[in-house]
CSV table of C-alpha atoms and ligand atoms in Angstrom, one decimal:
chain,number,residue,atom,x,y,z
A,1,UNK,CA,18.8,11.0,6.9
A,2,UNK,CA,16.3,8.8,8.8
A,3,UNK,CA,13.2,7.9,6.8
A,4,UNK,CA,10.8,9.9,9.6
A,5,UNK,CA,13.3,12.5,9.0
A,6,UNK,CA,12.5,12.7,5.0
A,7,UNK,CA,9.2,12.1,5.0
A,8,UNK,CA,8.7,15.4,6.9
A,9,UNK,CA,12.0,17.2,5.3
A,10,UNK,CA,11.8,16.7,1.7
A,11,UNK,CA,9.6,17.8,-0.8
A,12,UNK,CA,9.7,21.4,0.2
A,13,UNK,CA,10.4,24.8,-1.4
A,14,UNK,CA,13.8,26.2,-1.7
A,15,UNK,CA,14.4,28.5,1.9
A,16,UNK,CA,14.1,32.1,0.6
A,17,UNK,CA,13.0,34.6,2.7
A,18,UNK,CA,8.6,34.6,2.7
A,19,UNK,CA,8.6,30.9,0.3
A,20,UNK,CA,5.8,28.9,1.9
A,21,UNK,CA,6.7,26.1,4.1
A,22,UNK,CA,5.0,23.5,2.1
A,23,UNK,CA,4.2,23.8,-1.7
A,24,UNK,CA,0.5,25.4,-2.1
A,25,UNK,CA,-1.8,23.5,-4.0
A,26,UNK,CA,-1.1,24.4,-8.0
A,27,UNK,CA,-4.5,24.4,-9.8
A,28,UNK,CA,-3.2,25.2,-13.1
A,29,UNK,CA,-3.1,23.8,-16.5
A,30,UNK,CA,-1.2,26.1,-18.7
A,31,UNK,CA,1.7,28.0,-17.3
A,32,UNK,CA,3.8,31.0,-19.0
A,33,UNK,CA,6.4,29.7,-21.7
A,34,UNK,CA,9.9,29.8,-21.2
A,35,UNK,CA,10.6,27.3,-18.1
A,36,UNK,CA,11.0,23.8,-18.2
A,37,UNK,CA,7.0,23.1,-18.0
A,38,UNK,CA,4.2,24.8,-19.8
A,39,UNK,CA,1.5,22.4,-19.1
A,40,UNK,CA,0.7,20.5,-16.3
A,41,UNK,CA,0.3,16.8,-18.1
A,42,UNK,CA,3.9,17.0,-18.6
A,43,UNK,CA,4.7,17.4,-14.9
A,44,UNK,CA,2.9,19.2,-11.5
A,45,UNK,CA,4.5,21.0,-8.8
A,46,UNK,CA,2.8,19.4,-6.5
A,47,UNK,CA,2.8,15.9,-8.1
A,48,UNK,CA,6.6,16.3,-8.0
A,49,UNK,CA,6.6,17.5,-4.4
A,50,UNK,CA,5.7,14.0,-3.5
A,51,UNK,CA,7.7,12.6,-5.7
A,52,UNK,CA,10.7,13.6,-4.1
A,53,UNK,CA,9.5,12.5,-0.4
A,54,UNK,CA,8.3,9.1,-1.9
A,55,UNK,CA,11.4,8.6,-4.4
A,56,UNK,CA,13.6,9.4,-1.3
A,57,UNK,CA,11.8,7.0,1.4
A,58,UNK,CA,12.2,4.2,-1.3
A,59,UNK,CA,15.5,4.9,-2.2
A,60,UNK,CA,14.4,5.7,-6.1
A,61,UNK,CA,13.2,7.7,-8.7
A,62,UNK,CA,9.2,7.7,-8.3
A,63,UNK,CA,6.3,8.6,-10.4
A,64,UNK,CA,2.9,9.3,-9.2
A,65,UNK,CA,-0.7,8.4,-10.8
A,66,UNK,CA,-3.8,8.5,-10.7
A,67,UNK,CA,-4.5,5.4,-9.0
A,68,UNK,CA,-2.7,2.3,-7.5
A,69,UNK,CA,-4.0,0.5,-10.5
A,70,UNK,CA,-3.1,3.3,-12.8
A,71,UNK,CA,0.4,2.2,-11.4
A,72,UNK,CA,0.0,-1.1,-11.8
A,73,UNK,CA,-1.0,-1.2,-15.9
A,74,UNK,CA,1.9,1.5,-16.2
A,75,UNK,CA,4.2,-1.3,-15.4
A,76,UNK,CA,2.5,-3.4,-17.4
A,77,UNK,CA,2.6,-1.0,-20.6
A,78,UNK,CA,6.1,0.4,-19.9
A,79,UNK,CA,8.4,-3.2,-19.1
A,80,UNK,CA,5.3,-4.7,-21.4
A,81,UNK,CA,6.8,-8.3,-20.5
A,82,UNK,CA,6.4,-11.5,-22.6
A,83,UNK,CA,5.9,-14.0,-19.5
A,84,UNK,CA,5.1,-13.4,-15.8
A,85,UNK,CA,6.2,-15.1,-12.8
A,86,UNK,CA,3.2,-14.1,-9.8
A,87,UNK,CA,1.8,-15.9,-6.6
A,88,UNK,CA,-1.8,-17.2,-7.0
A,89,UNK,CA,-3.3,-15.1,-3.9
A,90,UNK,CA,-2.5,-11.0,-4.4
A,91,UNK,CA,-4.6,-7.9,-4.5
A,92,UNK,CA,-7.8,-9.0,-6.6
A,93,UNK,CA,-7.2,-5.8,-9.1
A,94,UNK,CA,-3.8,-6.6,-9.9
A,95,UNK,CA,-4.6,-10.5,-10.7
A,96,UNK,CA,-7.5,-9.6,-12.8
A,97,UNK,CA,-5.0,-7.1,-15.2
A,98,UNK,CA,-2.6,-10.3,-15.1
A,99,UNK,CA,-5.4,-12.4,-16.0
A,100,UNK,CA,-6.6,-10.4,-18.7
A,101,UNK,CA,-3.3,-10.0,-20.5
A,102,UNK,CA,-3.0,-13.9,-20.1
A,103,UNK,CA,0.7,-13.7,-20.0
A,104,UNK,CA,1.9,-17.0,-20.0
A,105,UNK,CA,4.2,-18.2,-17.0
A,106,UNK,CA,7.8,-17.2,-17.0
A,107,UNK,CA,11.4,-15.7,-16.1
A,108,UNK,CA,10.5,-12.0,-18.2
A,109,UNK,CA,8.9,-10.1,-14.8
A,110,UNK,CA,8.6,-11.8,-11.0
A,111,UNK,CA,5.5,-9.9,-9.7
A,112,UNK,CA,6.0,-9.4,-6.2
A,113,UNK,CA,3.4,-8.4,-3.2
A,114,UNK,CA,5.0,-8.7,0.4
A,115,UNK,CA,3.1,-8.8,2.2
A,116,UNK,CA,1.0,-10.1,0.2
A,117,UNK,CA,-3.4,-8.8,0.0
A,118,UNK,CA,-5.4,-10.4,1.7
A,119,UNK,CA,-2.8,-13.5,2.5
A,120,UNK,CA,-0.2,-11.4,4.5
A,121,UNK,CA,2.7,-14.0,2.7
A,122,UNK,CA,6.0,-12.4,2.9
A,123,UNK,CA,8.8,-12.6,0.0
A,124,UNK,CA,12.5,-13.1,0.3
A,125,UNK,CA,12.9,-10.2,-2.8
A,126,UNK,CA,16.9,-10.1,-2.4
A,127,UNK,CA,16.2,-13.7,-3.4
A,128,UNK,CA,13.7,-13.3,-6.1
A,129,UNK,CA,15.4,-10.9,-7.7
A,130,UNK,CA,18.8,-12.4,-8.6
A,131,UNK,CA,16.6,-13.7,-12.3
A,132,UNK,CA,17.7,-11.9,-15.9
A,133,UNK,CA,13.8,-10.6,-15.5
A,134,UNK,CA,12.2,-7.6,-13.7
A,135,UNK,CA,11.4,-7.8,-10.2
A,136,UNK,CA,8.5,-5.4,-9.6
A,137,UNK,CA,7.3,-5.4,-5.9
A,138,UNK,CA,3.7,-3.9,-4.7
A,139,UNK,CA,5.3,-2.0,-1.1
A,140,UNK,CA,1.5,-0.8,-0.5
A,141,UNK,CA,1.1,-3.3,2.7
A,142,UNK,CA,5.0,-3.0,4.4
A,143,UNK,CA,5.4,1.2,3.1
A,144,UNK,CA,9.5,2.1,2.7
A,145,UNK,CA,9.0,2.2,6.7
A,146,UNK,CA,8.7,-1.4,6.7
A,147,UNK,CA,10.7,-2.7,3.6
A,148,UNK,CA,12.7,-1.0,1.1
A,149,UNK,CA,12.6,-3.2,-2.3
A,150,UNK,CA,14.8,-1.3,-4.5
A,151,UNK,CA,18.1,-1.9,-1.7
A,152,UNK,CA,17.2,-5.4,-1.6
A,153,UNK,CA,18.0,-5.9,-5.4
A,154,UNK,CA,14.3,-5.2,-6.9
A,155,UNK,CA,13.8,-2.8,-10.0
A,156,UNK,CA,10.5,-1.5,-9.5
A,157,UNK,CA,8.4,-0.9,-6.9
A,158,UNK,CA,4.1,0.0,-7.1
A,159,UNK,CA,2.3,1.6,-4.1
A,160,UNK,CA,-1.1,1.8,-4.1
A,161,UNK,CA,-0.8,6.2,-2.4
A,162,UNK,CA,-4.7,5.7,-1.2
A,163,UNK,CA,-3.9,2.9,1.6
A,164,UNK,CA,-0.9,4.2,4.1
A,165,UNK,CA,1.2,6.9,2.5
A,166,UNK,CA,-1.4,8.7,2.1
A,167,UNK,CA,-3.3,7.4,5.3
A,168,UNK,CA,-6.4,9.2,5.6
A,169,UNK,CA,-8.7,7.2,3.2
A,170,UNK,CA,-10.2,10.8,1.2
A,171,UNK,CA,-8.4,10.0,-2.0
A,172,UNK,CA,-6.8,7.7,-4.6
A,173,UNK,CA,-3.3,7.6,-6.3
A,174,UNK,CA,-0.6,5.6,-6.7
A,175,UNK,CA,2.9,5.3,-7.4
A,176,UNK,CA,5.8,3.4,-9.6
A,177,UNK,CA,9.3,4.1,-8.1
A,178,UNK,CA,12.5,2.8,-10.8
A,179,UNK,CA,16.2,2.5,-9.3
A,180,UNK,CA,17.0,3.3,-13.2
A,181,UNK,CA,16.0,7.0,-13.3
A,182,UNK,CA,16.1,7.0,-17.4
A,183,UNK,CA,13.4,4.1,-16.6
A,184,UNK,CA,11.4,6.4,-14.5
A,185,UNK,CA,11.4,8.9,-17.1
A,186,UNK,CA,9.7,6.1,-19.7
A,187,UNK,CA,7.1,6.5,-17.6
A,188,UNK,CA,7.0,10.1,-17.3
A,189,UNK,CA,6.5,9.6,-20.5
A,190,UNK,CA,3.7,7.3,-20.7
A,191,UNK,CA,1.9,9.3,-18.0
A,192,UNK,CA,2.3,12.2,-20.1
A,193,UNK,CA,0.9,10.5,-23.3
A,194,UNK,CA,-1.8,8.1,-21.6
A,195,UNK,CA,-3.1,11.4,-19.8
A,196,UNK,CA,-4.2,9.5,-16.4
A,197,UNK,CA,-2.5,12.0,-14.3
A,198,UNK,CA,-2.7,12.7,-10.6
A,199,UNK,CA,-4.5,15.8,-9.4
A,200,UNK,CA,-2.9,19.2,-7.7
A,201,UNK,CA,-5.8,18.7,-5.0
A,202,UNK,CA,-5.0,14.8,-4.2
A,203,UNK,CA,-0.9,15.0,-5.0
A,204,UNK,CA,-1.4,18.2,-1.8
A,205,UNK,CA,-3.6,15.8,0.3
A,206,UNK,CA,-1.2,13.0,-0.2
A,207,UNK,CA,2.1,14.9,1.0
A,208,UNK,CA,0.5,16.1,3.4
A,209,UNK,CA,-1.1,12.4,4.3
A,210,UNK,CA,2.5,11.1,4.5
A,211,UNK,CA,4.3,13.7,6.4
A,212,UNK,CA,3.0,11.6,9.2
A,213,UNK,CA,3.5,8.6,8.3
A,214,UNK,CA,5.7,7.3,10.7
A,215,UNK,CA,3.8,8.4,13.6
A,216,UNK,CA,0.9,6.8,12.3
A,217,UNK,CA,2.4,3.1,11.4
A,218,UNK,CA,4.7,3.1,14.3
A,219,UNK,CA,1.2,3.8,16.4
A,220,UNK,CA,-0.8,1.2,14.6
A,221,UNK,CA,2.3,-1.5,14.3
A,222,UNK,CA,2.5,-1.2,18.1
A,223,UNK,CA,-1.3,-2.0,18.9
A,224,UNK,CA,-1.1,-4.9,16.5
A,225,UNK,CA,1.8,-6.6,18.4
A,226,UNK,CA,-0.8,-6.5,21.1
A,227,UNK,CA,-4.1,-6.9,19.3
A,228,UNK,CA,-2.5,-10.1,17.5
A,229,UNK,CA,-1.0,-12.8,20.3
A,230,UNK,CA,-4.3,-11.4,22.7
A,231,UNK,CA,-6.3,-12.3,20.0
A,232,UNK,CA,-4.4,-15.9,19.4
A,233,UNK,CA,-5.1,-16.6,23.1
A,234,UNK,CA,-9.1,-16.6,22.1
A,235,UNK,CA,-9.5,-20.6,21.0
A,236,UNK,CA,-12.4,-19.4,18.5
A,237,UNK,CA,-10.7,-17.3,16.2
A,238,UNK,CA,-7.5,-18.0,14.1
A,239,UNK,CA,-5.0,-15.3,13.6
A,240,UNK,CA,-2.6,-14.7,10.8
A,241,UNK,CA,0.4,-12.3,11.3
A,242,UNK,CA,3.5,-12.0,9.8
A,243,UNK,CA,4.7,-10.7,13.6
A,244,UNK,CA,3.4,-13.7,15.5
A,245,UNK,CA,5.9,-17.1,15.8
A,246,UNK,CA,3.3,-19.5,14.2
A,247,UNK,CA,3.3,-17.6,10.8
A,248,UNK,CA,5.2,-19.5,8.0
A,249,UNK,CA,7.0,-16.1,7.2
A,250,UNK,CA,7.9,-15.2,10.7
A,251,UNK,CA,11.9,-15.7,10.6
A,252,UNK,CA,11.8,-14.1,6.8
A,253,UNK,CA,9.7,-10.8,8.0
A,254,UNK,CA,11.7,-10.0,10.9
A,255,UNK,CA,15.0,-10.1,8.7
A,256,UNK,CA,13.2,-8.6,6.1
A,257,UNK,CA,11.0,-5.7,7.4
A,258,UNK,CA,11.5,-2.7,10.1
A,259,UNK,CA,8.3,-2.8,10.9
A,260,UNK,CA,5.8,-5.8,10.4
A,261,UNK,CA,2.6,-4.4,8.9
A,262,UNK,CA,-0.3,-3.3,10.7
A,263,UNK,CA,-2.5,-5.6,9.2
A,264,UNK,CA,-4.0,-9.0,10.2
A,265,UNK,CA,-6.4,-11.9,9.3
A,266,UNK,CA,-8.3,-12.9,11.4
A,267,UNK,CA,-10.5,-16.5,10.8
A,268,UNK,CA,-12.9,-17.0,13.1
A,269,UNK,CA,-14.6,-20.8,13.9
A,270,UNK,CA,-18.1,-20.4,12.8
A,271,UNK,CA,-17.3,-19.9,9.4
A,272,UNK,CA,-18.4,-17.3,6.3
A,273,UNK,CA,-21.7,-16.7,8.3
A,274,UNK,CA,-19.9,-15.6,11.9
A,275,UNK,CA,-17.3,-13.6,10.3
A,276,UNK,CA,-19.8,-11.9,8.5
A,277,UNK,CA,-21.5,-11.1,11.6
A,278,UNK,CA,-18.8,-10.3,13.0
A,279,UNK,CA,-18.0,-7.4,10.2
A,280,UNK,CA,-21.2,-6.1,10.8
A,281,UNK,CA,-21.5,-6.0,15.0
A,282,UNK,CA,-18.3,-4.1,15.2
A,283,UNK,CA,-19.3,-0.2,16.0
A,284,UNK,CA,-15.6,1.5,16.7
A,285,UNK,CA,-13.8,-1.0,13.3
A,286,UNK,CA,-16.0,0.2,10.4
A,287,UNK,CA,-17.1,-2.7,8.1
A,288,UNK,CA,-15.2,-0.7,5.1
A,289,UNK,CA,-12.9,-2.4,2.3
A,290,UNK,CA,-9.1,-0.7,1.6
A,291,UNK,CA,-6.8,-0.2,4.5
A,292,UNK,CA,-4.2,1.8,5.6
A,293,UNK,CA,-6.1,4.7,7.3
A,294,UNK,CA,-5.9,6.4,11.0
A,295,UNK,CA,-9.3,4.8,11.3
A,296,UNK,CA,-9.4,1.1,12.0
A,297,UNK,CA,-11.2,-0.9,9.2
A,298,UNK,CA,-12.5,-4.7,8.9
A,299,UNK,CA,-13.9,-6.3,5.5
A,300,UNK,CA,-14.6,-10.4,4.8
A,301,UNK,CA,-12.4,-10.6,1.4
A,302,UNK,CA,-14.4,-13.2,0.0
A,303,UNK,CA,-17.9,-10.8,0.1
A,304,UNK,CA,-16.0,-9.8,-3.3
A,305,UNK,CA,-16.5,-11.9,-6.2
A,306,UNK,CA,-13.2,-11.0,-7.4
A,307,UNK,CA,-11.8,-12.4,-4.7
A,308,UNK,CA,-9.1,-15.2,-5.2
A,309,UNK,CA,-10.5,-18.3,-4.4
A,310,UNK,CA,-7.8,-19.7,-2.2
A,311,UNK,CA,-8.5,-17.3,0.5
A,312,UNK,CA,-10.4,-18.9,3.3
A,313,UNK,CA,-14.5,-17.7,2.9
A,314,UNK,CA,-14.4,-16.6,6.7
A,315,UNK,CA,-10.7,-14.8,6.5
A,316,UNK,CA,-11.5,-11.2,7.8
A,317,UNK,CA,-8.8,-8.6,6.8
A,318,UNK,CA,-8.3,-6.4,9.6
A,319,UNK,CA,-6.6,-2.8,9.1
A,320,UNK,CA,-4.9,-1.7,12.6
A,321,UNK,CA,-5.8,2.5,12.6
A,322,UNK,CA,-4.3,4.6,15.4
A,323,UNK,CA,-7.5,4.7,18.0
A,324,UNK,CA,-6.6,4.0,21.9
A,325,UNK,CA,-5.9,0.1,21.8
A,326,UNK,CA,-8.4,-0.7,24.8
A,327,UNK,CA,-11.1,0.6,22.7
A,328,UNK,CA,-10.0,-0.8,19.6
A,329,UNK,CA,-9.6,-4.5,22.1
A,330,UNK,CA,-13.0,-3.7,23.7
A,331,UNK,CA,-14.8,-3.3,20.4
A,332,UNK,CA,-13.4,-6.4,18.7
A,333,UNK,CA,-13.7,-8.5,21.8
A,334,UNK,CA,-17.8,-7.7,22.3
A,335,UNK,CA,-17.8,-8.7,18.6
A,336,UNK,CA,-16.0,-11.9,18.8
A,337,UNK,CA,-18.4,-12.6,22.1
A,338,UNK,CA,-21.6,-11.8,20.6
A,339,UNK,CA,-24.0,-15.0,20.0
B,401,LIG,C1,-5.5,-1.1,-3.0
B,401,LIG,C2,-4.4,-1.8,-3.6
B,401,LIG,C3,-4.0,-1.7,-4.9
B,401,LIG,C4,-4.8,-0.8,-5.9
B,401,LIG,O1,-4.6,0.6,-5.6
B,401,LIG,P1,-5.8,1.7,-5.9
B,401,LIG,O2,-5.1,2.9,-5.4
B,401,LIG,O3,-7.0,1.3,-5.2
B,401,LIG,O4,-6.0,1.7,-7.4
B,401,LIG,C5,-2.9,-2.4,-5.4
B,401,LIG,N1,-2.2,-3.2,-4.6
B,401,LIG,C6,-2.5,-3.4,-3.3
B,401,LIG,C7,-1.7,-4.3,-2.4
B,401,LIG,C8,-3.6,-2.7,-2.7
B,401,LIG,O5,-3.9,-2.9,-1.4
């Protein structure tokens, strides 16, 4: 099946005359002995609801939690490597963990992000991932509409649920999707035991986020192939996208991705001071941090200390939502003219 097919097809109840359409929300801790579950930190209807649409999309055997970063220390815990290969500029969260477990450099796990936060650097993972280590890769910014991981030879890959699956921006989770099912279940496991489990309420909200999903991307990909190359035309403002010819990555992301993300960097002349005006003169783009949502968002990385610093002081992260592109043009454009 197509992917826009499964994320709306799977991860229903069975079809039996007067079974709901889409699995009610569960709010339920203990449930009567005898079945497979009796208590809901072992496993969740509606945790495994999206499961199934996420594991499916990815090609995989997925795992939600309670946050992206819940995800990302699951990994961590679970493969608990000796040595990690990673790129110096990724999503702050994710480099301060690595940081704090001061792995020392090496062949055990190749930490992935493609593309990568706030950067927008794309990996060759079939290539990566021919090592004896773990490949893990963080999907959150390409989504198994733009890149599936796991077919191109990865073992593991981390979504952060909050940013595009689910798409709305109202809630946090994340994911870790094995192609080794009896790996998946070690973290089954560990979810179980470390107790940080996702919630009936934001497991519903998320399966019902990404039912849309490719709607939504296809929407927002398509105004950034115009937003991007009219912005590049503007000879105060330098723009970094994976989709436009002058990115390093360009050849790799269009053999690599379906769809080239929705996301773009934007460094305007004028430096940290412009761009911050810039954040903050916008009225349709809300000056917001995270991404991924129907509503268009636009944050200065560097305003966070965590922040790696590689990434240019004035680089403004731009997250492409699904508004009518004159307005989202119009808006932007009165903000890049403003004095
Ligand atoms: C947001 C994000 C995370 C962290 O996920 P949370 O859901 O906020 O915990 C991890 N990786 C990337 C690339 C992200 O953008």
């Amino acid at each position: 099946m197509d992917r826009a097919t499964i994320t709306v097809a799977a991860g229903r109840p069975a079809a039996r005359p007067e079974a709901p359409l889409n699995e009610p929300v569960e709010f339920a801790s203990a449930l009567t002995a005898g079945g497979r579950v009796e208590y809901t930190r072992h496993d969740a209807r509606n945790s495994r609801a999206f499961e199934q649409v996420l594991g499916a999309l990815e090609g995989g055997d997925a795992v939600l939690f309670s946050s992206g970063m819940a995800a990302i220390t699951a990994v961590l815990e679970v493969l608990r490597p000796a040595s990690v290969t990673r790129p110096t500029v990724l999503y702050s969260g994710t480099r301060a963990v690595l940081d704090q477990r001061q792995l020392p450099q090496g062949p055990d796990l190749i930490w992935v992000e493609s593309p990568s936060n706030p950067d927008l650097r794309v990996t060759d993972i079939a290539a990566v991932s021919t090592g004896s280590g773990m490949t893990v890769v963080d999907n959150t910014f390409a989504t198994p509409l733009g890149q599936r991981p796991l077919q191109l030879g990865a073992d593991v890959v981390v979504h952060s649920v909050s940013k595009y699956l689910s798409g709305h921006s109202d809630l946090i989770l994340g994911a870790v999707v094995c192609a080794d099912p009896e790996l998946a279940e070690q973290f089954r496991t560990y979810r179980e035991l470390g107790g940080a489990i996702p919630g009936p309420m934001e497991a519903w909200l998320a399966l019902r986020g990404v039912r849309t999903l490719d709607v939504r991307l296809r929407r927002a990909v398509a105004s950034a192939e115009v937003l991007a190359p009219q912005l590049a035309q503007r000879d105060d403002v330098q723009v970094i996208w994976p989709g436009l010819p002058d990115h390093p990555d360009h050849a790799l992301a269009l053999a690599q991705m379906d769809l080239i993300t929705p996301i773009l960097g934007l460094i305007p002349t004028g430096g940290e001071p412009r761009a911050q005006r810039i954040c903050e003169s916008t009225r349709l783009w809300r000056h917001a941090t995270s991404l991924g949502g129907v509503e268009s968002t636009l944050e200065r990385r560097r305003r966070h200390p965590a922040e790696s610093e590689q990434v240019d002081p004035a680089l403004i992260r731009l997250s492409v939502g699904i508004e009518a592109l004159d307005d989202l043009w119009d808006d932007l454009q009165a903000a890049l003219d403003a004095p």
